[in-house]
Coordinates of C-alpha atoms and ligand atoms in Angstrom, one line a residue:
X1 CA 0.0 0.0 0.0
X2 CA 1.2 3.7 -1.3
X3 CA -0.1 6.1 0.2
X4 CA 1.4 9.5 0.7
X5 CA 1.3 11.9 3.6
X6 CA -0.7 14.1 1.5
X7 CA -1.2 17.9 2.8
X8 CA -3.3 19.3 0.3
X9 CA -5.5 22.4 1.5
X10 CA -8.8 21.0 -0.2
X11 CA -9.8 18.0 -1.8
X12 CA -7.5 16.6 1.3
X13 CA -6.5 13.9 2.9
X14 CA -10.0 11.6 4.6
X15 CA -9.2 9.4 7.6
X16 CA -7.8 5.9 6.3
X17 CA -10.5 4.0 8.6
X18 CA -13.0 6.4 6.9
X19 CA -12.0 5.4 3.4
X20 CA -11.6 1.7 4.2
X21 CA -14.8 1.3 5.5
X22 CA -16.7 3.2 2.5
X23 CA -14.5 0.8 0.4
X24 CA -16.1 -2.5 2.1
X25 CA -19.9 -0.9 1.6
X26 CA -19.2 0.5 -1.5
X27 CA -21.1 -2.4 -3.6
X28 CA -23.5 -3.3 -0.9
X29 CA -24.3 -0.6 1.6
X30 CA -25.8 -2.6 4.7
X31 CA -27.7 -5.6 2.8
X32 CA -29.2 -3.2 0.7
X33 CA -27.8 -4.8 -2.6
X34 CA -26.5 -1.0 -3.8
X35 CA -23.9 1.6 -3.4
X36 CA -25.1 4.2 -1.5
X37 CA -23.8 5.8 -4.6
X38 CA -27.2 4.3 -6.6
X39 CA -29.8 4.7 -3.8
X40 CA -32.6 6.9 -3.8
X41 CA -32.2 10.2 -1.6
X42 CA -35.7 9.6 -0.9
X43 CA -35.8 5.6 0.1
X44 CA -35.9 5.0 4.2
X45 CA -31.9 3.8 4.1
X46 CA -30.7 6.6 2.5
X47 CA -32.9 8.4 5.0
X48 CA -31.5 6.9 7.7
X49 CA -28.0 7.8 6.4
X50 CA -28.7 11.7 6.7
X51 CA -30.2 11.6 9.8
X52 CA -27.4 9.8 11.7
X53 CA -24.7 12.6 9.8
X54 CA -26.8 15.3 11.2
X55 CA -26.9 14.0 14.9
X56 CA -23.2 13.0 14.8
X57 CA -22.8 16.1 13.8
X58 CA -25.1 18.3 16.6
X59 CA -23.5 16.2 18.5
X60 CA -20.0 16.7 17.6
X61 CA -20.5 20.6 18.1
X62 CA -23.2 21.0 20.9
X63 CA -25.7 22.2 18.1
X64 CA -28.5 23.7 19.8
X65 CA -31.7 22.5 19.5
X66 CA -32.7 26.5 17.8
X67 CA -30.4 26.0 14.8
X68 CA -31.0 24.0 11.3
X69 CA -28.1 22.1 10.1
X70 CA -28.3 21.9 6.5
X71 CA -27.1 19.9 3.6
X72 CA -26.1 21.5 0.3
X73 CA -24.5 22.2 -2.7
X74 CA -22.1 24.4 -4.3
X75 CA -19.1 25.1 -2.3
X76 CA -18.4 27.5 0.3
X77 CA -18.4 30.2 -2.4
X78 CA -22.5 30.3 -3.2
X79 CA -22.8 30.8 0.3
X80 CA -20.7 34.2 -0.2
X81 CA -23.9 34.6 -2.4
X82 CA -26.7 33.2 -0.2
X83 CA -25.8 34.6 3.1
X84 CA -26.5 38.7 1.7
X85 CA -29.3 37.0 -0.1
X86 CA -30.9 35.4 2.8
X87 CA -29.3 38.0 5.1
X88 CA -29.5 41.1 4.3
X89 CA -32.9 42.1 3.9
X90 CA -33.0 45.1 6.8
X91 CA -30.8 48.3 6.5
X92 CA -29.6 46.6 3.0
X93 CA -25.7 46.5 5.0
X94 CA -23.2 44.3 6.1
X95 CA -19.9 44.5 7.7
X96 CA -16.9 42.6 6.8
X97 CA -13.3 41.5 7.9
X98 CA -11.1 41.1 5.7
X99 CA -8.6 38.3 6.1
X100 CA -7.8 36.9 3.5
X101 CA -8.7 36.1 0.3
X102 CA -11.9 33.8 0.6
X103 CA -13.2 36.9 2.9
X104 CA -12.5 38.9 0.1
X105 CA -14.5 37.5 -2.2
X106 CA -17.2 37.0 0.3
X107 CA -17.4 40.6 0.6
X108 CA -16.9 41.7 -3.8
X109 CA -20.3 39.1 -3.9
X110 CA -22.3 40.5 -1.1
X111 CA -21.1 43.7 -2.4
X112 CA -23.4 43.6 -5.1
X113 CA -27.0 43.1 -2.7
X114 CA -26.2 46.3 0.0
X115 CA -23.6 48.4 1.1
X116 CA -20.5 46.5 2.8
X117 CA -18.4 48.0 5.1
X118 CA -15.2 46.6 6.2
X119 CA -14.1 47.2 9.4
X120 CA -10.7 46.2 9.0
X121 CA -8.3 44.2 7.0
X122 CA -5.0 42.8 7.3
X123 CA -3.8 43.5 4.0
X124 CA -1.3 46.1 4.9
X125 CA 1.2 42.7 6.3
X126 CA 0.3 40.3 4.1
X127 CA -2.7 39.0 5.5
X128 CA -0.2 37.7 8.5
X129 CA -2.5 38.2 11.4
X130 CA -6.2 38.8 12.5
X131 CA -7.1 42.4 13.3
X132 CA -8.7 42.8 16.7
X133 CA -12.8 44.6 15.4
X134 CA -14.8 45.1 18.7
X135 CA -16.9 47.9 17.1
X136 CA -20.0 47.5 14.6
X137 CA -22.0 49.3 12.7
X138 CA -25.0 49.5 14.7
X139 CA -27.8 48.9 11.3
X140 CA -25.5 46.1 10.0
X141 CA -28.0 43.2 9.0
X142 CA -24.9 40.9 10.0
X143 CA -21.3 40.6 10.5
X144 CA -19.1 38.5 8.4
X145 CA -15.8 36.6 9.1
X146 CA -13.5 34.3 7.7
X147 CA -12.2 32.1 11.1
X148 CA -9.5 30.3 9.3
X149 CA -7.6 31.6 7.0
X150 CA -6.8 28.6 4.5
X151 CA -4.6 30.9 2.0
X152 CA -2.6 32.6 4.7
X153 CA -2.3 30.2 7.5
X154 CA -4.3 32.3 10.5
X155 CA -7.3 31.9 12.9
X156 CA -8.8 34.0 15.2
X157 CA -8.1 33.3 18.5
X158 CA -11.0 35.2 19.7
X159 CA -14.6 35.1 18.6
X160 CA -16.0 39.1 17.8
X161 CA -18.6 40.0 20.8
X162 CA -21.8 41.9 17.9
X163 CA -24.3 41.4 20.6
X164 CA -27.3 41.7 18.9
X165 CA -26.2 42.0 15.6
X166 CA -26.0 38.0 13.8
X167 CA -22.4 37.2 13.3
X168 CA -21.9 34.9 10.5
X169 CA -18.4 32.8 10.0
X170 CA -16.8 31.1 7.2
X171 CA -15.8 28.0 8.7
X172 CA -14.3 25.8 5.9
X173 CA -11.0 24.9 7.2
X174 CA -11.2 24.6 10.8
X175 CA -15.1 23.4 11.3
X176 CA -15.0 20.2 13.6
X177 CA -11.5 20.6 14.1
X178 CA -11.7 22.1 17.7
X179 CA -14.8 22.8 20.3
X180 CA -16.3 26.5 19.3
X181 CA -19.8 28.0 20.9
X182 CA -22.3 27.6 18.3
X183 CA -24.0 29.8 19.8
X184 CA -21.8 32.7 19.5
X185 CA -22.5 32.5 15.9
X186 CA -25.8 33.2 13.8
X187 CA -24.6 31.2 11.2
X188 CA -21.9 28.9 10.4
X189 CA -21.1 27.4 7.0
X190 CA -17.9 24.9 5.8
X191 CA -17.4 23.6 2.3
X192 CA -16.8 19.7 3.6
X193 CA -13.6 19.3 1.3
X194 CA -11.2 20.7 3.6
X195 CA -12.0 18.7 7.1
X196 CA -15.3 16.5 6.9
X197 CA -15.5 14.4 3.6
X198 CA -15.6 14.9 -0.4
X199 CA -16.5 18.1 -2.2
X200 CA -19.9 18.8 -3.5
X201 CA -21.3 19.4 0.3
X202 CA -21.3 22.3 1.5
X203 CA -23.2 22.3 5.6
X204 CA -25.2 25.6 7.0
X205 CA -25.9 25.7 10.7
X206 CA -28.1 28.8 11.1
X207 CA -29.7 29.7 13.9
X208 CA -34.3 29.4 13.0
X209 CA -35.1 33.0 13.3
X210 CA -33.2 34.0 10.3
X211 CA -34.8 31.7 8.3
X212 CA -37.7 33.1 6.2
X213 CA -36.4 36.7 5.5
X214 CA -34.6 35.8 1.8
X215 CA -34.9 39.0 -0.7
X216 CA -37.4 38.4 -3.0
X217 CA -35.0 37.6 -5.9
X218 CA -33.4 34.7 -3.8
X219 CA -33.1 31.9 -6.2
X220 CA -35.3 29.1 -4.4
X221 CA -32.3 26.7 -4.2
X222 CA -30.6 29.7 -2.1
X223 CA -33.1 30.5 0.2
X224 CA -32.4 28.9 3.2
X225 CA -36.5 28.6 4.0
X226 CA -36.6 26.2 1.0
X227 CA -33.9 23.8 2.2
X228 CA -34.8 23.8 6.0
X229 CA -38.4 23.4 5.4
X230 CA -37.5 20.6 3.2
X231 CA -34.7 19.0 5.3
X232 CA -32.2 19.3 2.6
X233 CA -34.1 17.4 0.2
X234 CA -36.3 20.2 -2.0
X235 CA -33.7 18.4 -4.5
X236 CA -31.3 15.8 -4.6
X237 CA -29.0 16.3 -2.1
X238 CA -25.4 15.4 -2.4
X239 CA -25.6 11.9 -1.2
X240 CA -22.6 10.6 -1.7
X241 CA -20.7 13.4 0.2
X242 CA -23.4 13.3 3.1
X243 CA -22.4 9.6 3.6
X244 CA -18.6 10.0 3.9
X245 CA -19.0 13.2 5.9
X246 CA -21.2 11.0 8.0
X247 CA -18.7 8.3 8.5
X248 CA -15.7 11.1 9.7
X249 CA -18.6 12.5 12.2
X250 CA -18.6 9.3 13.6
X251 CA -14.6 8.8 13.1
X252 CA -14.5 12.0 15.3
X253 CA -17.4 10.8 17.7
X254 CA -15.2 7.9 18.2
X255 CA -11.9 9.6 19.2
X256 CA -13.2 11.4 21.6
X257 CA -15.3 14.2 19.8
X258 CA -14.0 17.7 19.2
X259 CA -12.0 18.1 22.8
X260 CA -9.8 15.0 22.1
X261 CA -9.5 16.3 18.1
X262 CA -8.4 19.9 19.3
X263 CA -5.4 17.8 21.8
X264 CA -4.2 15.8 18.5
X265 CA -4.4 19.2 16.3
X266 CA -2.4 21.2 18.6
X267 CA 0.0 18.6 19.3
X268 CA 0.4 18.1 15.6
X269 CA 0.8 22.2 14.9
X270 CA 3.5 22.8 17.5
X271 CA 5.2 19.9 16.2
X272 CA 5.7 21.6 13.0
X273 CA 5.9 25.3 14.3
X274 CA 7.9 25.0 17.0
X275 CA 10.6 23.4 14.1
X276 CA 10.2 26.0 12.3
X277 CA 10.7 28.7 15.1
X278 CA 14.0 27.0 15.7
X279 CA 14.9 26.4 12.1
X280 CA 17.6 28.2 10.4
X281 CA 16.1 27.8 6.7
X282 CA 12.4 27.8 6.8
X283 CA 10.2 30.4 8.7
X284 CA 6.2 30.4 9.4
X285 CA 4.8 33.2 7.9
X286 CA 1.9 33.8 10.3
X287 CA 2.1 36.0 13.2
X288 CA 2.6 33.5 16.5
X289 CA -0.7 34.3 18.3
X290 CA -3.1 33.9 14.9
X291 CA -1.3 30.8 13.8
X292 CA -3.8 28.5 12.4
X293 CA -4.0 24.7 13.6
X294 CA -5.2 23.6 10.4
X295 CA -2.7 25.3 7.8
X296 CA 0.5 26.0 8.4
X297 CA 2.8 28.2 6.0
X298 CA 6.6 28.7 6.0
X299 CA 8.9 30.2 3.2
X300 CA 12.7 29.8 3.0
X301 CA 12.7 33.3 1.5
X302 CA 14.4 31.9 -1.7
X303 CA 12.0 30.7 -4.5
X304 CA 14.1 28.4 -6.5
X305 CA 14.8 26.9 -2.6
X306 CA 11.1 26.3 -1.8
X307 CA 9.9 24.7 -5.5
X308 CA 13.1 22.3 -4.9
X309 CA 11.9 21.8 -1.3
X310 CA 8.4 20.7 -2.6
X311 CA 9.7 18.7 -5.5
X312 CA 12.2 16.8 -3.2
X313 CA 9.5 16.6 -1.0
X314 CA 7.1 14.8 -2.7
X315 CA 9.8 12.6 -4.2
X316 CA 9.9 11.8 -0.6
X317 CA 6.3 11.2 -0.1
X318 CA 5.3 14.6 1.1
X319 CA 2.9 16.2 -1.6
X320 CA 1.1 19.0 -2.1
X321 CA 3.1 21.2 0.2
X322 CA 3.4 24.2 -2.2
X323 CA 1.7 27.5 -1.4
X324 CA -1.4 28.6 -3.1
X325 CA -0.3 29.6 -6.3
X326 CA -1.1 33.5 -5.2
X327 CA 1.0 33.5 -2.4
X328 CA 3.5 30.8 -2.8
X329 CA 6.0 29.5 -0.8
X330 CA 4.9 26.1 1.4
X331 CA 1.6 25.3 3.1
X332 CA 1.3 22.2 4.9
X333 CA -2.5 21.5 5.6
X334 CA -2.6 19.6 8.7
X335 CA -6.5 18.7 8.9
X336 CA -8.0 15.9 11.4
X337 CA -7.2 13.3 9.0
X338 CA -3.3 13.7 9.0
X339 CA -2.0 11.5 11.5
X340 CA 1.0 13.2 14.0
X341 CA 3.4 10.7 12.7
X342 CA 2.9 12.1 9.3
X343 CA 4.1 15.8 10.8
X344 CA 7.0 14.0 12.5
X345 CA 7.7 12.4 8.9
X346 CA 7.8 15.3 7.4
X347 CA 9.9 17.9 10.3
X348 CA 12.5 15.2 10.1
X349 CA 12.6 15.2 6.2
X350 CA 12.7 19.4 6.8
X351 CA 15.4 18.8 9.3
X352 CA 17.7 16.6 6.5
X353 CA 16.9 19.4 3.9
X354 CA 18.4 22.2 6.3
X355 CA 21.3 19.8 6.8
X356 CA 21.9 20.0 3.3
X357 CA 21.2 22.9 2.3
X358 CA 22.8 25.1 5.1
Ligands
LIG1 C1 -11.9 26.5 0.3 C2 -12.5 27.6 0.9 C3 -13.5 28.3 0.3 C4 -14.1 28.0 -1.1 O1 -14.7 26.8 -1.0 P1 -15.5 26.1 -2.2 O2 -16.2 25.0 -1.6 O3 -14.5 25.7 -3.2 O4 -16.5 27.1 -2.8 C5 -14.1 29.4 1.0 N1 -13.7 29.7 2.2 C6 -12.7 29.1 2.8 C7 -12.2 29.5 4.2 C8 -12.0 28.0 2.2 O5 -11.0 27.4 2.8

C-alpha cells in the first residue's frame, strides 16, 4: 500500500479508517444490494444515512436545539452569495473583515446586494495576522468573518462580541477541528472538502429566526427557507458526500469528539511550528498568536529553494506542500485526518533538507 502523507488544503486527505470502511460498503451498503452511490435520496436507508450525519454532527458541536443544520451544494463560495441574499434584507448592509482572500471574495459578492463596510483588513502585512474589530455598525443586517484563513495560514483566537447583531463565520477549514460555541455564531457554514469528507457538500448551521427573511430575488435553491423546510431534500442532495462526511462525524465521535480532536491538532501544529521557530532555513509566515491549527505556512525566503523543497519533498512522499499559487511558498494543511506521525515524517525530512542545504 502507497499512500502519501498528502497535505493538500482542499480536496484533502480523509481518515484511512473512513475510506476503508466506505470501500467494504461500497457495492453493498448494509444488505441493501446498492452503493449508497445508486440509492434513492428519498428511500428509508438513505434516509437513515442523513439523519445519523446530522446527529453526529449536533452532537460533535453542541448544536442547539434552535439551529437548522443543512445539507447543500455548491461550495463555500455560493454561500458568499446566499448569506447577503438570505441576510441582508433590513438596513440593506453588512460589515466585513477582511482576512484573506476567501473573505475577500465574500465581501466583492455581497457587495453587489447592499452596502458592505469593512471594518478592517489585514492586508497592509500580508494578511499575516487577525485584526482585533470590537466595534460594529450598529444597522449592520450581519457581521461577516473568515475564522480560518486557508490561503494565509491564520485563525482568530478570539470570537468578535456583535451582541445583537447576527455574526456569520466562514468556517471551511477549521469546522469540527476544535470545540467552538455555536451559539456565538448566527450562522456557520464549511465547504466539507477541507476537514469533513468529499467536495460537493457544503453544511449551514443557522440559527431558526433568520430563516424566512430571503430577498425576493433569492433563487429558491438559495433561500435557506426552502432547504430547512425541506430538510435538505427540495432536491437531490449530495448523497454521496453526506455519507462520507457521515462516516468522519462518527470517526470524530469515536476519538473522543471535538476536545480530544483539538489535543491531537495542537499537538500536531506545535510539532511543526515550533521546528520551524528553531529552524535556520524555513520560517512560518503567520504572526505567533493567529497561527492557524489547520494550515500552516513557511517560506525559505528563496523561491528556487522552496519549488526544490516541494519537488524533493514529494519525491519523498510529502505532496502537495506548495503554497497557493497566489501567495507561494509552502503550506502544509494539517486537517483531522493527517495523522502526527505524518508531521514528525515530514519535520525530520525538513530537518535533512536544512542539513543540506545550510
Ligand atoms: C476552500 C475555501 C472556500 C471555497 O470553498 P468552495 O467549496 O471551493 O467554494 C471558501 N472559504 C474558505 C475559508 C475556504 O477554505
Amino acid at each position: 500500500m502507497n499512500r502519501v502523507y498528502n497535505f493538500s488544503a482542499g480536496p484533502s486527505m480523509l481518515p484511512l479508517p473512513v475510506l476503508e470502511k466506505a470501500a467494504i460498503e461500497m457495492t453493498n451498503y448494509g444488505g441493501s444490494g446498492m452503493s449508497v452511490m445508486e440509492m434513492s435520496h428519498r428511500s428509508p436507508v438513505y434516509e437513515e444515512i442523513i439523519a445519523k450525519a446530522e446527529k453526529n454532527l449536533r452532537s460533535l458541536m453542541s448544536i442547539p436545539d434552535n439551529y437548522k443544520v443543512l445539507f447543500l451544494q455548491g461550495g463555500a463560495t455560493t454561500q458568499f452569495s446566499a448569506v447577503p441574499l438570505n441576510l441582508m434584507n433590513k438596513n440593506k448592509k453588512a460589515d466585513y473583515i477582511i482576512t484573506g482572500q476567501f473573505s475577500k471574495k465574500a465581501a466583492e459578492e455581497a457587495a453587489r446586494y447592499g452596502e458592505v463596510r469593512v471594518l478592517a483588513s489585514s492586508k497592509d502585512k500580508n494578511f499575516s495576522y487577525i485584526p482585533f474589530v470590537n466595534s460594529f455598525s450598529p444597522d449592520a443586517d450581519y457581521v461577516h468573518i473568515c475564522f480560518n484563513n486557508t490561503i494565509f495560514g491564520t485563525a482568530y483566537n478570539y470570537i468578535p462580541e456583535t451582541g445583537d447583531i447576527p455574526l456569520v463565520a466562514d468556517m471551511s477549514s477549521s469546522i469540527i477541528s476544535k470545540p467552538v460555541d455555536v451559539s456565538k455564531f448566527a450562522l456557520i457554514y464549511a465547504g466539507a472538502q477541507k476537514n469533513m469528507g468529499p467536495s460537493g457538500l457544503t453544511v449551514v448551521i443557522v440559527r431558526e429566526d433568520l430563516i424566512g427573511n430571503a430577498r425576493p430575488e433569492t433563487p429558491v435553491l438559495l433561500d435557506y427557507k426552502t432547504q430547512a423546510e425541506s430538510d435538505s431534500m427540495y432536491n437531490t442532495p449530495p448523497c454521496y458526500s453526506i455519507y462520507i462526511a457521515g462516516l468522519v462525524f462518527e470517526w470524530v465521535l469515536a476519538l473522543g469528539g471535538l476536545k480530544a480532536m483539538e489535543k491531537i491538532n495542537a499537538e500536531k501544529a506545535s510539532i511543526l511550528y515550533d521546528y520551524l521557530d528553531s529552524s535556520s532555513l524555513f520560517r512560518a509566515t503567520a504572526q505567533k498568536e493567529f497561527r492557524s491549527l489547520m494550515n500552516v505556512c513557511f517560506v525559505t525566503g528563496d523561491e528556487a529553494l522552496d519549488k526544490r523543497f516541494c519537488s524533493e519533498a514529494a519525491k519523498a512522499g510529502f505532496v502537495t506542500l506548495a503554497g497557493h499559487r497566489s501567495v507561494g511558498g509552502m503550506r502544509a494543511s494539517i486537517y483531522n485526518a493527517m495523522p502526527v506521525e505524518g508531521v514528525r515524517a515530514l519535520v525530520e525530512f525538513m530537518k535533512k533538507f536544512e542539513e543540506q542545504n545550510k
